[in-house]
Amino acid sequence: MSLEPADGLYRVRTEPRFHVLAILIAALVGFALAWVHWLGLVAAGALVALVAPSFRRGVVYGVGFGLLVLVVFALSLGDAAARVPAMTPVVYVTIGSALGLPVLGSLTRGVV
């Protein structure tokens, strides 16, 4: 699918001002979806990758969103964050899903 210069998605992917705004909107919508259900992480990865200029950058955006989710999660734990490393099996699932699910969603950039 080739994008014409008049398309909105082409404009979002090429013009820096619109690109930053689109990433912020996609990340906020993604956080809202992930707050409700874990499949929101997949949708969020797809949203942030959709505005990426290339497939590789879309995957990197997915990883970046996953890291941001981990930081927000750690901050939301507050004082209990000090006890998290002792919960090793659960921590592996948390880190794996926070990084893997947005990357899975970002693979849709290869289609669009």
JSON list of C-alpha atoms in Angstrom, two decimals:
[
{"chain": "A", "resi": 1, "resn": "MET", "atom": "CA", "xyz": [0.00, 0.00, 0.00]},
{"chain": "A", "resi": 2, "resn": "SER", "atom": "CA", "xyz": [1.63, 3.23, -1.08]},
{"chain": "A", "resi": 3, "resn": "LEU", "atom": "CA", "xyz": [0.65, 6.45, 0.53]},
{"chain": "A", "resi": 4, "resn": "GLU", "atom": "CA", "xyz": [0.05, 9.54, -1.50]},
{"chain": "A", "resi": 5, "resn": "PRO", "atom": "CA", "xyz": [1.47, 12.86, -0.25]},
{"chain": "A", "resi": 6, "resn": "ALA", "atom": "CA", "xyz": [-2.08, 14.12, 0.27]},
{"chain": "A", "resi": 7, "resn": "ASP", "atom": "CA", "xyz": [-2.95, 11.32, 2.72]},
{"chain": "A", "resi": 8, "resn": "GLY", "atom": "CA", "xyz": [-3.20, 12.19, 6.40]},
{"chain": "A", "resi": 9, "resn": "LEU", "atom": "CA", "xyz": [-1.13, 9.18, 7.43]},
{"chain": "A", "resi": 10, "resn": "TYR", "atom": "CA", "xyz": [1.65, 10.20, 5.04]},
{"chain": "A", "resi": 11, "resn": "ARG", "atom": "CA", "xyz": [1.60, 13.66, 6.58]},
{"chain": "A", "resi": 12, "resn": "VAL", "atom": "CA", "xyz": [1.75, 12.28, 10.11]},
{"chain": "A", "resi": 13, "resn": "ARG", "atom": "CA", "xyz": [4.69, 10.05, 9.21]},
{"chain": "A", "resi": 14, "resn": "THR", "atom": "CA", "xyz": [6.73, 12.75, 7.45]},
{"chain": "A", "resi": 15, "resn": "GLU", "atom": "CA", "xyz": [6.05, 16.09, 9.16]},
{"chain": "A", "resi": 16, "resn": "PRO", "atom": "CA", "xyz": [7.77, 16.31, 12.57]},
{"chain": "A", "resi": 17, "resn": "ARG", "atom": "CA", "xyz": [5.15, 18.45, 14.31]},
{"chain": "A", "resi": 18, "resn": "PHE", "atom": "CA", "xyz": [2.27, 16.17, 13.35]},
{"chain": "A", "resi": 19, "resn": "HIS", "atom": "CA", "xyz": [4.42, 13.11, 14.03]},
{"chain": "A", "resi": 20, "resn": "VAL", "atom": "CA", "xyz": [5.11, 14.06, 17.65]},
{"chain": "A", "resi": 21, "resn": "LEU", "atom": "CA", "xyz": [1.48, 14.96, 18.24]},
{"chain": "A", "resi": 22, "resn": "ALA", "atom": "CA", "xyz": [0.30, 11.66, 16.75]},
{"chain": "A", "resi": 23, "resn": "ILE", "atom": "CA", "xyz": [2.72, 9.66, 18.91]},
{"chain": "A", "resi": 24, "resn": "LEU", "atom": "CA", "xyz": [1.52, 11.45, 22.05]},
{"chain": "A", "resi": 25, "resn": "ILE", "atom": "CA", "xyz": [-2.13, 10.82, 21.17]},
{"chain": "A", "resi": 26, "resn": "ALA", "atom": "CA", "xyz": [-1.42, 7.17, 20.31]},
{"chain": "A", "resi": 27, "resn": "ALA", "atom": "CA", "xyz": [0.46, 6.68, 23.59]},
{"chain": "A", "resi": 28, "resn": "LEU", "atom": "CA", "xyz": [-2.32, 8.27, 25.66]},
{"chain": "A", "resi": 29, "resn": "VAL", "atom": "CA", "xyz": [-4.99, 6.18, 23.96]},
{"chain": "A", "resi": 30, "resn": "GLY", "atom": "CA", "xyz": [-2.76, 3.14, 24.41]},
{"chain": "A", "resi": 31, "resn": "PHE", "atom": "CA", "xyz": [-2.35, 3.81, 28.12]},
{"chain": "A", "resi": 32, "resn": "ALA", "atom": "CA", "xyz": [-6.11, 4.14, 28.47]},
{"chain": "A", "resi": 33, "resn": "LEU", "atom": "CA", "xyz": [-6.67, 0.83, 26.68]},
{"chain": "A", "resi": 34, "resn": "ALA", "atom": "CA", "xyz": [-3.94, -0.93, 28.67]},
{"chain": "A", "resi": 35, "resn": "TRP", "atom": "CA", "xyz": [-5.42, 0.37, 31.91]},
{"chain": "A", "resi": 36, "resn": "VAL", "atom": "CA", "xyz": [-8.68, -1.41, 31.12]},
{"chain": "A", "resi": 37, "resn": "HIS", "atom": "CA", "xyz": [-7.36, -4.71, 29.72]},
{"chain": "A", "resi": 38, "resn": "TRP", "atom": "CA", "xyz": [-4.02, -6.32, 28.96]},
{"chain": "A", "resi": 39, "resn": "LEU", "atom": "CA", "xyz": [-4.92, -6.59, 25.25]},
{"chain": "A", "resi": 40, "resn": "GLY", "atom": "CA", "xyz": [-4.69, -2.81, 25.30]},
{"chain": "A", "resi": 41, "resn": "LEU", "atom": "CA", "xyz": [-0.90, -3.29, 25.25]},
{"chain": "A", "resi": 42, "resn": "VAL", "atom": "CA", "xyz": [-1.19, -4.99, 21.85]},
{"chain": "A", "resi": 43, "resn": "ALA", "atom": "CA", "xyz": [-3.49, -2.25, 20.58]},
{"chain": "A", "resi": 44, "resn": "ALA", "atom": "CA", "xyz": [-1.16, 0.41, 21.95]},
{"chain": "A", "resi": 45, "resn": "GLY", "atom": "CA", "xyz": [1.80, -1.12, 20.15]},
{"chain": "A", "resi": 46, "resn": "ALA", "atom": "CA", "xyz": [-0.19, -1.07, 16.93]},
{"chain": "A", "resi": 47, "resn": "LEU", "atom": "CA", "xyz": [-1.19, 2.56, 17.46]},
{"chain": "A", "resi": 48, "resn": "VAL", "atom": "CA", "xyz": [2.30, 3.88, 18.13]},
{"chain": "A", "resi": 49, "resn": "ALA", "atom": "CA", "xyz": [3.74, 1.87, 15.25]},
{"chain": "A", "resi": 50, "resn": "LEU", "atom": "CA", "xyz": [1.07, 3.06, 12.84]},
{"chain": "A", "resi": 51, "resn": "VAL", "atom": "CA", "xyz": [2.51, 6.58, 12.87]},
{"chain": "A", "resi": 52, "resn": "ALA", "atom": "CA", "xyz": [6.11, 5.35, 12.45]},
{"chain": "A", "resi": 53, "resn": "PRO", "atom": "CA", "xyz": [7.82, 6.22, 9.15]},
{"chain": "A", "resi": 54, "resn": "SER", "atom": "CA", "xyz": [9.20, 2.68, 8.75]},
{"chain": "A", "resi": 55, "resn": "PHE", "atom": "CA", "xyz": [8.62, -0.85, 9.99]},
{"chain": "A", "resi": 56, "resn": "ARG", "atom": "CA", "xyz": [11.80, -0.91, 12.08]},
{"chain": "A", "resi": 57, "resn": "ARG", "atom": "CA", "xyz": [11.01, 2.37, 13.77]},
{"chain": "A", "resi": 58, "resn": "GLY", "atom": "CA", "xyz": [7.52, 1.05, 14.46]},
{"chain": "A", "resi": 59, "resn": "VAL", "atom": "CA", "xyz": [8.97, -1.91, 16.33]},
{"chain": "A", "resi": 60, "resn": "VAL", "atom": "CA", "xyz": [11.29, 0.44, 18.24]},
{"chain": "A", "resi": 61, "resn": "TYR", "atom": "CA", "xyz": [8.27, 2.59, 19.13]},
{"chain": "A", "resi": 62, "resn": "GLY", "atom": "CA", "xyz": [6.58, -0.56, 20.45]},
{"chain": "A", "resi": 63, "resn": "VAL", "atom": "CA", "xyz": [9.59, -1.37, 22.65]},
{"chain": "A", "resi": 64, "resn": "GLY", "atom": "CA", "xyz": [9.69, 2.24, 23.85]},
{"chain": "A", "resi": 65, "resn": "PHE", "atom": "CA", "xyz": [6.02, 2.14, 24.74]},
{"chain": "A", "resi": 66, "resn": "GLY", "atom": "CA", "xyz": [6.59, -1.10, 26.67]},
{"chain": "A", "resi": 67, "resn": "LEU", "atom": "CA", "xyz": [9.43, 0.48, 28.63]},
{"chain": "A", "resi": 68, "resn": "LEU", "atom": "CA", "xyz": [7.23, 3.47, 29.38]},
{"chain": "A", "resi": 69, "resn": "VAL", "atom": "CA", "xyz": [4.51, 1.14, 30.64]},
{"chain": "A", "resi": 70, "resn": "LEU", "atom": "CA", "xyz": [7.01, -0.55, 32.96]},
{"chain": "A", "resi": 71, "resn": "VAL", "atom": "CA", "xyz": [8.12, 2.81, 34.37]},
{"chain": "A", "resi": 72, "resn": "VAL", "atom": "CA", "xyz": [4.53, 3.92, 34.96]},
{"chain": "A", "resi": 73, "resn": "PHE", "atom": "CA", "xyz": [3.74, 0.57, 36.57]},
{"chain": "A", "resi": 74, "resn": "ALA", "atom": "CA", "xyz": [6.76, 0.81, 38.88]},
{"chain": "A", "resi": 75, "resn": "LEU", "atom": "CA", "xyz": [5.83, 4.36, 39.87]},
{"chain": "A", "resi": 76, "resn": "SER", "atom": "CA", "xyz": [2.25, 3.31, 40.56]},
{"chain": "A", "resi": 77, "resn": "LEU", "atom": "CA", "xyz": [3.45, 0.70, 43.06]},
{"chain": "A", "resi": 78, "resn": "GLY", "atom": "CA", "xyz": [4.88, 3.34, 45.36]},
{"chain": "A", "resi": 79, "resn": "ASP", "atom": "CA", "xyz": [6.52, 1.90, 48.47]},
{"chain": "A", "resi": 80, "resn": "ALA", "atom": "CA", "xyz": [5.70, -1.67, 47.43]},
{"chain": "A", "resi": 81, "resn": "ALA", "atom": "CA", "xyz": [8.12, -1.39, 44.50]},
{"chain": "A", "resi": 82, "resn": "ALA", "atom": "CA", "xyz": [10.97, -2.40, 46.81]},
{"chain": "A", "resi": 83, "resn": "ARG", "atom": "CA", "xyz": [9.38, -5.84, 47.31]},
{"chain": "A", "resi": 84, "resn": "VAL", "atom": "CA", "xyz": [8.82, -6.55, 43.62]},
{"chain": "A", "resi": 85, "resn": "PRO", "atom": "CA", "xyz": [12.26, -8.08, 42.82]},
{"chain": "A", "resi": 86, "resn": "ALA", "atom": "CA", "xyz": [11.58, -10.83, 45.39]},
{"chain": "A", "resi": 87, "resn": "MET", "atom": "CA", "xyz": [8.56, -11.98, 43.37]},
{"chain": "A", "resi": 88, "resn": "THR", "atom": "CA", "xyz": [10.67, -13.42, 40.55]},
{"chain": "A", "resi": 89, "resn": "PRO", "atom": "CA", "xyz": [8.18, -15.58, 38.60]},
{"chain": "A", "resi": 90, "resn": "VAL", "atom": "CA", "xyz": [5.56, -12.84, 38.54]},
{"chain": "A", "resi": 91, "resn": "VAL", "atom": "CA", "xyz": [8.13, -10.19, 37.65]},
{"chain": "A", "resi": 92, "resn": "TYR", "atom": "CA", "xyz": [9.19, -12.20, 34.59]},
{"chain": "A", "resi": 93, "resn": "VAL", "atom": "CA", "xyz": [5.62, -12.33, 33.33]},
{"chain": "A", "resi": 94, "resn": "THR", "atom": "CA", "xyz": [5.16, -8.62, 33.99]},
{"chain": "A", "resi": 95, "resn": "ILE", "atom": "CA", "xyz": [8.32, -7.58, 32.18]},
{"chain": "A", "resi": 96, "resn": "GLY", "atom": "CA", "xyz": [7.76, -10.03, 29.34]},
{"chain": "A", "resi": 97, "resn": "SER", "atom": "CA", "xyz": [4.21, -8.90, 28.72]},
{"chain": "A", "resi": 98, "resn": "ALA", "atom": "CA", "xyz": [5.02, -5.20, 29.07]},
{"chain": "A", "resi": 99, "resn": "LEU", "atom": "CA", "xyz": [7.74, -5.49, 26.42]},
{"chain": "A", "resi": 100, "resn": "GLY", "atom": "CA", "xyz": [6.41, -8.32, 24.26]},
{"chain": "A", "resi": 101, "resn": "LEU", "atom": "CA", "xyz": [2.77, -7.37, 23.78]},
{"chain": "A", "resi": 102, "resn": "PRO", "atom": "CA", "xyz": [3.39, -3.85, 22.41]},
{"chain": "A", "resi": 103, "resn": "VAL", "atom": "CA", "xyz": [6.03, -5.30, 20.07]},
{"chain": "A", "resi": 104, "resn": "LEU", "atom": "CA", "xyz": [3.50, -7.88, 18.90]},
{"chain": "A", "resi": 105, "resn": "GLY", "atom": "CA", "xyz": [1.06, -5.07, 18.16]},
{"chain": "A", "resi": 106, "resn": "SER", "atom": "CA", "xyz": [3.73, -3.01, 16.44]},
{"chain": "A", "resi": 107, "resn": "LEU", "atom": "CA", "xyz": [4.22, -5.76, 13.87]},
{"chain": "A", "resi": 108, "resn": "THR", "atom": "CA", "xyz": [1.01, -4.55, 12.24]},
{"chain": "A", "resi": 109, "resn": "ARG", "atom": "CA", "xyz": [3.12, -1.70, 10.85]},
{"chain": "A", "resi": 110, "resn": "GLY", "atom": "CA", "xyz": [4.47, -4.23, 8.35]},
{"chain": "A", "resi": 111, "resn": "VAL", "atom": "CA", "xyz": [0.96, -4.59, 6.93]},
{"chain": "A", "resi": 112, "resn": "VAL", "atom": "CA", "xyz": [-0.05, -0.93, 6.83]}
]
